Coordinates of C-alpha atoms and ligand atoms in Angstrom, one line a residue:
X15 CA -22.2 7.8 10.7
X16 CA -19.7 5.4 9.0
X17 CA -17.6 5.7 12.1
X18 CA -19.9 4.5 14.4
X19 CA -20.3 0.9 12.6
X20 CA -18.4 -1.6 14.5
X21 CA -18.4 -4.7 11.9
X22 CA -17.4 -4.5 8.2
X23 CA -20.7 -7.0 8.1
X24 CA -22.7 -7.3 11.3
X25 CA -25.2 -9.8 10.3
X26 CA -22.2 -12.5 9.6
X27 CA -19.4 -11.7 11.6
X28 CA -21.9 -11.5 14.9
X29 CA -24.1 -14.5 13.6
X30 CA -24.5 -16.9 16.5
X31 CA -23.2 -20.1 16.4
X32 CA -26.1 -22.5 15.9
X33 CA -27.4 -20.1 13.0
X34 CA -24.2 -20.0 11.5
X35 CA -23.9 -23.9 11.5
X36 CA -26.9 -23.6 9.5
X37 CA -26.2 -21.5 6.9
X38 CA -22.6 -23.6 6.6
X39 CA -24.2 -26.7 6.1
X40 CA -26.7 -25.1 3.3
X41 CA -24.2 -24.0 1.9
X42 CA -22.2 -27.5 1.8
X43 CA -25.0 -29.3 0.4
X44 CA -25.3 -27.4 -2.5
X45 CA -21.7 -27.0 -2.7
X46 CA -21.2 -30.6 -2.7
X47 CA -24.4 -31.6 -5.0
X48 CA -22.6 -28.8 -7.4
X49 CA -19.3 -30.5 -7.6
X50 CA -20.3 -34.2 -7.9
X51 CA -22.3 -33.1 -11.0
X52 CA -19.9 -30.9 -12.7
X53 CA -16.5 -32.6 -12.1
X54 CA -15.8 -36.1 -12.7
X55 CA -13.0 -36.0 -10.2
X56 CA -15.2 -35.5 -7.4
X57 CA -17.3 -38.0 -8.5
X58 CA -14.9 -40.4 -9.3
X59 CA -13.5 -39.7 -5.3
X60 CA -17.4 -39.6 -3.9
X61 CA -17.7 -42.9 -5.8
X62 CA -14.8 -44.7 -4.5
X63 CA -15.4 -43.4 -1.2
X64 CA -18.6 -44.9 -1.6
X65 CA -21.0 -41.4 -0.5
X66 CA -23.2 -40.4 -2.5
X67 CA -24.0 -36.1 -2.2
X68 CA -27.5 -36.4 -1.0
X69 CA -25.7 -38.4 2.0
X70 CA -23.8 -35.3 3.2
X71 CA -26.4 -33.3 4.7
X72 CA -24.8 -31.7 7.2
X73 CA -20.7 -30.7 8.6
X74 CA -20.1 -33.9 10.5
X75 CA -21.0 -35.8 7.8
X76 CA -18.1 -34.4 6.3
X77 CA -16.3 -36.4 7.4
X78 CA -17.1 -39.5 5.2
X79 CA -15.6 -37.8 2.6
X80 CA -11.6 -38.4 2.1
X81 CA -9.1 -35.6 2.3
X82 CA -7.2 -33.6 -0.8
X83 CA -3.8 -33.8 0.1
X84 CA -1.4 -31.1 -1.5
X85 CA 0.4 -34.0 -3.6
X86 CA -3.2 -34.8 -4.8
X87 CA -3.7 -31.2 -5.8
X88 CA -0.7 -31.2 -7.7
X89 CA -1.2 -34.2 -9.4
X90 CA -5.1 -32.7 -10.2
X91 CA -3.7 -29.5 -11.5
X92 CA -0.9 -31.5 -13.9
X93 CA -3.5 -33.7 -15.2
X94 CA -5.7 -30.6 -16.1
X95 CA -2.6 -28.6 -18.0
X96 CA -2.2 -31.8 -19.8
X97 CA -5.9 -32.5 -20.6
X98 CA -7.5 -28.7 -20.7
X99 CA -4.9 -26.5 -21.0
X100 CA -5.3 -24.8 -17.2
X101 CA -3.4 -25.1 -14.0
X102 CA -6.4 -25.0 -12.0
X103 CA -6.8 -29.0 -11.7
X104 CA -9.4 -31.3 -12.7
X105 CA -11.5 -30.7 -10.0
X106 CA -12.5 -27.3 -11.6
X107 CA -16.0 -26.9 -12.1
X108 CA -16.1 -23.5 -13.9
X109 CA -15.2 -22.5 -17.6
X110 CA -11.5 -21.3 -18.2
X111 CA -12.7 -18.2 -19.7
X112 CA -15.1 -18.0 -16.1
X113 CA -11.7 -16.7 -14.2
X114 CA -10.4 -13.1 -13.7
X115 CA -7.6 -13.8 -11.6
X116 CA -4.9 -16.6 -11.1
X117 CA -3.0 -16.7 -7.9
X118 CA -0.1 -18.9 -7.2
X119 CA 1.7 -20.1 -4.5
X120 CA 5.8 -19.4 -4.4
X121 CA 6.5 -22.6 -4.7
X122 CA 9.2 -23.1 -2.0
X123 CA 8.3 -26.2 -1.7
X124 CA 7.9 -27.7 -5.2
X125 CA 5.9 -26.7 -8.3
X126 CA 3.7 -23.9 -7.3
X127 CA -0.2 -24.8 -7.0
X128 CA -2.6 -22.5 -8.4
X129 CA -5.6 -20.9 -7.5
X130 CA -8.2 -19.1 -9.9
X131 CA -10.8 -16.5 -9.0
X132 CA -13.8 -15.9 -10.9
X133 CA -15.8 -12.6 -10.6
X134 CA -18.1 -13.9 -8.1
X135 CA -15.2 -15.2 -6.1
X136 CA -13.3 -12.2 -6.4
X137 CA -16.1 -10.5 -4.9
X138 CA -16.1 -12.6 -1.7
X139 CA -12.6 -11.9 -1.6
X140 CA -13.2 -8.3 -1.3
X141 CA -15.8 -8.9 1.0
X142 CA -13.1 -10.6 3.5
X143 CA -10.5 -8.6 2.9
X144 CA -12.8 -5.5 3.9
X145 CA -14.1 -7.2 7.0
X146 CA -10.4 -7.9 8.3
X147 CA -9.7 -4.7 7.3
X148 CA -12.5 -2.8 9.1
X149 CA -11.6 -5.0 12.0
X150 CA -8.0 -4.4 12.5
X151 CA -9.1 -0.6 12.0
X152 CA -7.8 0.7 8.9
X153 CA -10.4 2.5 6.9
X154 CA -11.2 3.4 3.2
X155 CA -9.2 6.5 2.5
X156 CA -5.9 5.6 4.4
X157 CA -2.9 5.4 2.5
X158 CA -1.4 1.7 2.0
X159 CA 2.2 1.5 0.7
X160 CA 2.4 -2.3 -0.3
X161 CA 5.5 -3.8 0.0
X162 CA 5.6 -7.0 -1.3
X163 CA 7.0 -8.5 -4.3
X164 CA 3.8 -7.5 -6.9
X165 CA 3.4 -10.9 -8.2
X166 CA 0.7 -13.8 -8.3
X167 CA 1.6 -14.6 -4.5
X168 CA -1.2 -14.0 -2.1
X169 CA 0.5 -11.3 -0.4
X170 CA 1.3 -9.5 -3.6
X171 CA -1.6 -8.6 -6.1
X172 CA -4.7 -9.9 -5.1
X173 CA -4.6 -7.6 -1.5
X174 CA -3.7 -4.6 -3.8
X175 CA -6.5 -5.3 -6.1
X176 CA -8.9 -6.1 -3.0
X177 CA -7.7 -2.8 -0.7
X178 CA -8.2 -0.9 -3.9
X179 CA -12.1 -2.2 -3.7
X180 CA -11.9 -1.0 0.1
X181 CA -11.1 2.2 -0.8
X182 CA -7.8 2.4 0.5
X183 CA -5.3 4.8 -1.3
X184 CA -3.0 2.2 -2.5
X185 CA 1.0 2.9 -3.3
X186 CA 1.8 -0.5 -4.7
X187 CA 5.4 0.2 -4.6
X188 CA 6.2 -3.7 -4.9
X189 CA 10.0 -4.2 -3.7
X190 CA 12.2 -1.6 -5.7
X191 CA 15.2 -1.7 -2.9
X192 CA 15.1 -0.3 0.5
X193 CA 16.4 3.4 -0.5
X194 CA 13.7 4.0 -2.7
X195 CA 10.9 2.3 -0.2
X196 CA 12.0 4.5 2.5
X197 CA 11.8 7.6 -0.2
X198 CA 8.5 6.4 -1.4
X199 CA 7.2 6.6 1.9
X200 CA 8.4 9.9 2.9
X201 CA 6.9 11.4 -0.4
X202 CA 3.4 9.4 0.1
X203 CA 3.2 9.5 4.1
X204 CA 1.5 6.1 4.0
X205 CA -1.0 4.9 7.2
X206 CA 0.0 1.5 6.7
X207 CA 2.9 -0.3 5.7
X208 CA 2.5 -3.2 4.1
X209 CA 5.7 -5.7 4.3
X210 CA 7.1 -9.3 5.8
X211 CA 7.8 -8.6 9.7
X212 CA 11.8 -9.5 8.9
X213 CA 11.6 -6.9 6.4
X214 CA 10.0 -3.9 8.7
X215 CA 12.8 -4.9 11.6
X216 CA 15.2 -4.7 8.9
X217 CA 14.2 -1.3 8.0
X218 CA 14.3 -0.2 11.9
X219 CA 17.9 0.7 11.5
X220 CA 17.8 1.6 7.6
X221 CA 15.9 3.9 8.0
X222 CA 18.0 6.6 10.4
X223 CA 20.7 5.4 7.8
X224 CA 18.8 6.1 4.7
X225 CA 17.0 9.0 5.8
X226 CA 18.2 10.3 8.8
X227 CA 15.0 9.9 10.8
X228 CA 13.4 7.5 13.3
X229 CA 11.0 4.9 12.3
X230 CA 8.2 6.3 14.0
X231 CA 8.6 9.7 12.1
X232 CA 7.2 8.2 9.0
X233 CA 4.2 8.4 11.0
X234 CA 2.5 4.8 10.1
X235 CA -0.5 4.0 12.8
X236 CA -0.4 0.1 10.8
X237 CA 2.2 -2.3 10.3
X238 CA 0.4 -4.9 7.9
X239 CA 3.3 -8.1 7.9
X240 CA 2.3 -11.2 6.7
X241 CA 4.2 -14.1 4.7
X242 CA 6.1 -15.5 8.0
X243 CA 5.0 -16.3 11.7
X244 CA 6.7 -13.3 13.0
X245 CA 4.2 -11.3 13.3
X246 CA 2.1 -12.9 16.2
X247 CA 5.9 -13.5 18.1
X248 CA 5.2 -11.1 21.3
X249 CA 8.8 -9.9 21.1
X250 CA 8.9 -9.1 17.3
X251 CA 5.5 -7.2 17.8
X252 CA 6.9 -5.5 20.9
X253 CA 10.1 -4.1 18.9
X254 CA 8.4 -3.3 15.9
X255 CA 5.7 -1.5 17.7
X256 CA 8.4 0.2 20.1
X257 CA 10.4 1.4 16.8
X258 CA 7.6 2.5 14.7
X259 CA 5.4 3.8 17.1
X260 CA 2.2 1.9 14.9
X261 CA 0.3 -1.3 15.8
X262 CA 1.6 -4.2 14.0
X263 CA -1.2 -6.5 12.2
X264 CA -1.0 -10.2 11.7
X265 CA -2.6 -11.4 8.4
X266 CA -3.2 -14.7 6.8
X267 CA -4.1 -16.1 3.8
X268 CA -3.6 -19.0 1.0
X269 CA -3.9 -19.0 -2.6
X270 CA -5.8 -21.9 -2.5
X271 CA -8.2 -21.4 0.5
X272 CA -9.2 -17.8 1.2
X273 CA -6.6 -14.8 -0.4
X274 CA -6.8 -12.7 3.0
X275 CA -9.2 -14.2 5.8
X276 CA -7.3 -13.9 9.1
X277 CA -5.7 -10.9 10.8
X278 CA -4.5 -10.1 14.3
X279 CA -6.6 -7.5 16.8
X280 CA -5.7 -5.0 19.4
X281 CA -5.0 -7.7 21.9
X282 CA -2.1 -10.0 19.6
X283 CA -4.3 -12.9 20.9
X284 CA -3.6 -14.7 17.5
X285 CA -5.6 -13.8 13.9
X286 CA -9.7 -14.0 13.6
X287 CA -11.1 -15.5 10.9
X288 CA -13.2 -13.2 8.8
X289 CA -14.8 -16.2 6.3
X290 CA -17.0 -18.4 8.2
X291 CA -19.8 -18.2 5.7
X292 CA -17.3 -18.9 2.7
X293 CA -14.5 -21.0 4.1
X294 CA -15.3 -24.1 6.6
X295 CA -12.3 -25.1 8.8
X296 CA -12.0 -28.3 11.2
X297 CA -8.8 -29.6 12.6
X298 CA -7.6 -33.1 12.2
X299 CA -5.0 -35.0 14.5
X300 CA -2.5 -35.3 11.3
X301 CA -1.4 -39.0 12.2
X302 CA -5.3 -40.7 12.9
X303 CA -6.8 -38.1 10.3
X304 CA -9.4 -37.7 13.6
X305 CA -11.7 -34.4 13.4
X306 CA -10.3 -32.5 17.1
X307 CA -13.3 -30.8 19.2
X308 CA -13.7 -27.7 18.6
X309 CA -11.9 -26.9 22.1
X310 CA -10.1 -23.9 23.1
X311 CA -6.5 -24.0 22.6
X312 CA -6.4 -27.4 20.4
X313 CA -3.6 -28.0 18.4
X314 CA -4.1 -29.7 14.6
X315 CA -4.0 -29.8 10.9
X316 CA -6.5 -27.3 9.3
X317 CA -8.6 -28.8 6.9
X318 CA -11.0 -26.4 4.4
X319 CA -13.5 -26.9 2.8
X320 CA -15.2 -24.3 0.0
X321 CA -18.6 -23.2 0.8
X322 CA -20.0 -21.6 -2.0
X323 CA -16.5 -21.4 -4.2
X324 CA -17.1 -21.1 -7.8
X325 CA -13.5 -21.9 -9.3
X326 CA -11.7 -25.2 -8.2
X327 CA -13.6 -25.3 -4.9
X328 CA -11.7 -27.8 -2.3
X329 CA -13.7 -30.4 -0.6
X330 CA -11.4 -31.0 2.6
X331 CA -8.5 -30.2 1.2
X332 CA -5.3 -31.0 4.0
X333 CA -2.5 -28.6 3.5
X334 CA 0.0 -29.5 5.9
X335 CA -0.2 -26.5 8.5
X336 CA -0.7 -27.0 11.9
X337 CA -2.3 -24.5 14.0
X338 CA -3.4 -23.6 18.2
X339 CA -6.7 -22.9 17.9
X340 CA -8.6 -20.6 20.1
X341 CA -12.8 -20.6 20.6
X342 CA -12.8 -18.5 23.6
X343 CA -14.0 -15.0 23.2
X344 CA -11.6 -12.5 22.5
X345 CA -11.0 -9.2 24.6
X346 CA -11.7 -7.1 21.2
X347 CA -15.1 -8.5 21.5
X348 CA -15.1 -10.3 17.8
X349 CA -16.5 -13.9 18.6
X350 CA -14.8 -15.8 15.6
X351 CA -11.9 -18.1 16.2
X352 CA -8.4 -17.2 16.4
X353 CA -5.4 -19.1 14.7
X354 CA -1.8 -19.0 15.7
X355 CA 0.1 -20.7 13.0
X356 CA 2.4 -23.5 14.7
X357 CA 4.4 -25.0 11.8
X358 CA 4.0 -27.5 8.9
X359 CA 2.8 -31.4 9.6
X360 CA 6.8 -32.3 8.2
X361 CA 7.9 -30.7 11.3
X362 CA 6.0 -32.3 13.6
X363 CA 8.1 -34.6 16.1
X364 CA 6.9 -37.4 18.5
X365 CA 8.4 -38.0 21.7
X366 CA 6.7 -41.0 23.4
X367 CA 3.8 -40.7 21.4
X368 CA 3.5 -37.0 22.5
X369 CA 3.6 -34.7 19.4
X370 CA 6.0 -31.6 19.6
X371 CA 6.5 -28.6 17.3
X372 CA 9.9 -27.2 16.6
X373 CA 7.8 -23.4 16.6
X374 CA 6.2 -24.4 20.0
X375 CA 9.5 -25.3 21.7
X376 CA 10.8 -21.8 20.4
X377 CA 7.6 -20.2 22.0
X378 CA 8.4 -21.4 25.4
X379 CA 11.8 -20.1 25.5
X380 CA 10.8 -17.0 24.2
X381 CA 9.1 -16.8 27.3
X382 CA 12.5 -16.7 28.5
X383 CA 13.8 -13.3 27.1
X384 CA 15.8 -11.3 28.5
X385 CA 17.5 -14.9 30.1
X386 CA 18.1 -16.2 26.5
X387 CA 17.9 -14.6 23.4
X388 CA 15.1 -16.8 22.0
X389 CA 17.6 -18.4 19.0
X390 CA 17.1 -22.2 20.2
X391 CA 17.5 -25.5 17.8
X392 CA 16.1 -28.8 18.5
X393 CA 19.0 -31.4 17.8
X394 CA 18.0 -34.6 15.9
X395 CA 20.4 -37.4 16.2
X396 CA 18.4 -39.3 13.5
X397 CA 15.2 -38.5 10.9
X398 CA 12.1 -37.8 12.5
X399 CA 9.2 -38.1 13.2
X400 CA 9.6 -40.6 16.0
X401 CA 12.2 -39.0 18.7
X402 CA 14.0 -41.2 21.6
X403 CA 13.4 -39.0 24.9
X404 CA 15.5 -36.5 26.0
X405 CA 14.5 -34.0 23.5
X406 CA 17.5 -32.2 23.2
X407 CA 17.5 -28.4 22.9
X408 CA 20.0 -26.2 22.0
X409 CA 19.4 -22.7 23.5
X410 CA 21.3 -19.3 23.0
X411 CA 21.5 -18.0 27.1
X412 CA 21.7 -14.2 27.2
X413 CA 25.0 -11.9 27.6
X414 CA 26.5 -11.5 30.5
X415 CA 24.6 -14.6 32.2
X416 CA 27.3 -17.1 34.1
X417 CA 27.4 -19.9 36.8
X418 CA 24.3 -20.1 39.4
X419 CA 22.6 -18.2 36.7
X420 CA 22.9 -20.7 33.7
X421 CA 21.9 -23.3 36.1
X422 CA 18.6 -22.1 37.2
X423 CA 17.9 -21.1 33.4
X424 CA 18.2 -24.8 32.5
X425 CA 16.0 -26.0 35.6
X426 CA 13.6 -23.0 34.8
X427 CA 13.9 -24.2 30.8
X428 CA 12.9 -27.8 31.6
X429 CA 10.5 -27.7 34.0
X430 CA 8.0 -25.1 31.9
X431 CA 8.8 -27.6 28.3
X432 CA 7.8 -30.4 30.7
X433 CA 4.7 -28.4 31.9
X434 CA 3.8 -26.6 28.6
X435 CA 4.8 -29.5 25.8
X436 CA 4.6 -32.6 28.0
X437 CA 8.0 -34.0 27.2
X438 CA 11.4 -34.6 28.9
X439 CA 14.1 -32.4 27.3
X440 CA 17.5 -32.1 27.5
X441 CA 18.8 -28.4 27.8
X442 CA 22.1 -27.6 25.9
X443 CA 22.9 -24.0 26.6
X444 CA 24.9 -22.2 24.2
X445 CA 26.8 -18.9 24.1
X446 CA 24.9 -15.8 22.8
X447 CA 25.0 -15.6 18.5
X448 CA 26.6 -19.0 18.6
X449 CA 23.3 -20.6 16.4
X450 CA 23.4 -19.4 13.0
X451 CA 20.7 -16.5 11.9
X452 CA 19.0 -17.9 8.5
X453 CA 16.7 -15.4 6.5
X454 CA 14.4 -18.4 6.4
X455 CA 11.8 -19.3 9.0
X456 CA 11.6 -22.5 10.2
X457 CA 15.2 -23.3 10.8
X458 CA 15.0 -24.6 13.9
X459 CA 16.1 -28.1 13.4
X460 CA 19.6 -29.5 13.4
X461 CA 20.3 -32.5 12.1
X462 CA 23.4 -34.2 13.3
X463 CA 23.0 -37.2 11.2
X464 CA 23.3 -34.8 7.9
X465 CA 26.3 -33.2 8.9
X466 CA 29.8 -34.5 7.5
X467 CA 31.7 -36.4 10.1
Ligands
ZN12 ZN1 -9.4 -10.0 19.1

């Protein structure tokens, strides 16, 4: 019976190690024989980097081979409008009619990049997307009402078009307004919502408005959030869980790596990777450029690498985000590694040489709630990276929280940064909704030397 199957794809997704390695590094060869002989980018970058293919054999030999930044990608993907008419950059190796699908980031941070998927790739995508599915526990026939803004984002067509290949009933009701959402999903009694995490809390108290019933009657068993970190923040999970009476998901993806590899079990123990045999991921200490041990807990810049991708495959391509890493084994049982997204490199600060994260700092004092309310900011008297010890640390205390109280928050505050991030910080504690609340994640810096005097 189909119920009975515990894997989406048992072979890969319980593949031991060693065996895995293998296949990864047959893969790469080809992979990399493929694009020195179709692209003259990657041959003009083997060249100067002095490797030839047949010299990278196997996934430590990898790392002879220089990074793409995302500036480089850029600049690839400009040069190839200019010089073929397609976004996809010059390190494409397949035809422009050879894609089905382009995918695109949102560009907050510049000109979007792009991403293109041919059939083949598609159908890897479908294959992830079902395995994290399968995983997480949704199953073909389950109603998804999906919304995200239906566009060329990762989060918005390509995991409509790949839950449709599921089998999932799919209400792609896209982002019409939060009165018709709510109607939508009382007509279509969806399993699954599909939405950002600040959107669902959002809803938690339009919906008695709207509708005049409780978040849990809409009977969802899923919350499916991605597009912020919110959704792997123990607190968020907790009230979004308590409200809607389903089990929030955490899922991950980039137009430029893997659509939809990662998402969260049962246990909120960060998001599995589903694409092992597809996707190959090491972690770099962003300031050496140093491949980390594959160690549980480490902390460093992803760096992918396309096994077998047909349309602009990425050889070690660097795209700023910084993540914990964990190898143990999970309590779901699922072997693969897990991912907690920390931040982006440009955030990183270094205190004494120790490197701190804005996102990690807010973790701890998370830790913290009920005693604070888990709004902090970390105050920067002048640019980063480099950050003269104390690091200070604004944090909101909770209400109702005075004298004795405040004081042993700050000793309790600094003692566990000390213990859990290795610096010496400063606690500033600050009133309750006395730090602004921005839409945007992320926020967590203030800059005194920006502000007008
Ligand atoms: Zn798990």
């Amino acid at each position: 019976m189909a119920e009975a199957r515990k894997y989406w794809n048992e072979r890969i997704e319980t593949m031991p190690a060693g065996k895995m390695r293998l296949l990864q590094e047959e893969k790469l060869r080809k992979q990399v024989r493929r694009v020195y002989d179709k692209s003259d980018y990657y041959r003009r970058r083997f060249d100067q980097a002095g490797i030839a293919p047949e010299e990278i054999n196997t996934l430590d030999d990898l790392e002879k081979l220089p990074f793409i930044t995302t500036q480089e990608l850029r600049d690839s993907q400009q040069e190839s409008m200019a010089r073929d008419r397609h976004p996809f950059g010059l390190h494409n190796i397949t035809a422009r009619g050879e894609i089905r699908l382009v995918c695109a980031t949102s560009g907050t941070t510049g000109f979007p990049t792009f991403g293109g998927l041919t059939k083949a790739d598609l159908a890897v995508s479908y294959e992830l997307a079902a395995r994290c599915l399968w995983w997480a526990g949704i199953r073909p026939g389950d109603v998804l009402l999906h919304a995200f803004n239906l566009s060329m984002f990762s989060a918005g067509v390509p995991p409509v078009l790949m839950s449709i290949d599921y089998g999932a009933c799919v209400v792609p009701i896209g982002l019409p307004g939060t009165e018709k959402l709510i109607q939508m999903a009382r007509i279509t009694c969806p399993d699954v919502l599909g939405c950002t995490p600040s959107y669902a809390e959002y809803l938690i108290d339009k919906i008695p408005q709207t509708a005049g019933i409780s978040p849990s009657e809409l009977g969802l068993r899923f919350l499916m959030c991605t597009g912020e970190t919110g959704a792997g923040e123990p607190n968020i999970i907790a009230k979004l869980e308590q409200a809607y009476g389903a089990h929030v998901l955490d899922c991950h993806g980039a137009t430029e790596a893997a659509p939809f590899a990662y998402v969260s079990c049962q246990e909120h123990s960060g998001m599995h990777f589903f694409a092992p045999d597809h996707v190959f991921c090491e972690w770099i200490d962003p300031d050496t450029g140093r491949r980390l041990p594959e160690e549980d807990g480490i902390v460093g810049e992803k760096v992918v690498t396309h096994l077998d991708k047909e349309s602009a495959p990425l050889i070690r391509y660097r795209r700023g985000d910084i993540e914990r890493v964990h190898f143990s084994r999970c309590a779901c049982g699922h072997t693969s590694h897990r991912i907690q997204v920390i931040g982006r490199v440009d955030d990183m600060l270094k205190v004494k040489g120790v490197m701190v994260y804005p996102s990690a700092v807010k973790d701890v004092v998370n830790g913290f709630i009920p005693r604070t309310t888990g709004e902090i900011r970390v105050v920067l008297d002048k640019p980063g990276p480099r950050v003269d010890p104390p690091l200070k640390i604004k944090v909101e205390h909770a209400p109702g929280l005075a004298g004795q109280a405040l004081d042993e928050l700050k000793k309790d505050l600094r003692a566990k940064i000390q213990q859990m991030l290795r610096v010496n910080p400063e606690i500033i504690l600050v009133p309750p909704q006395s730090l602004a609340r921005s839409e945007h994640k992320g926020r967590l810096i203030e800059k005194t030397y920006e502000q007008p005097s």
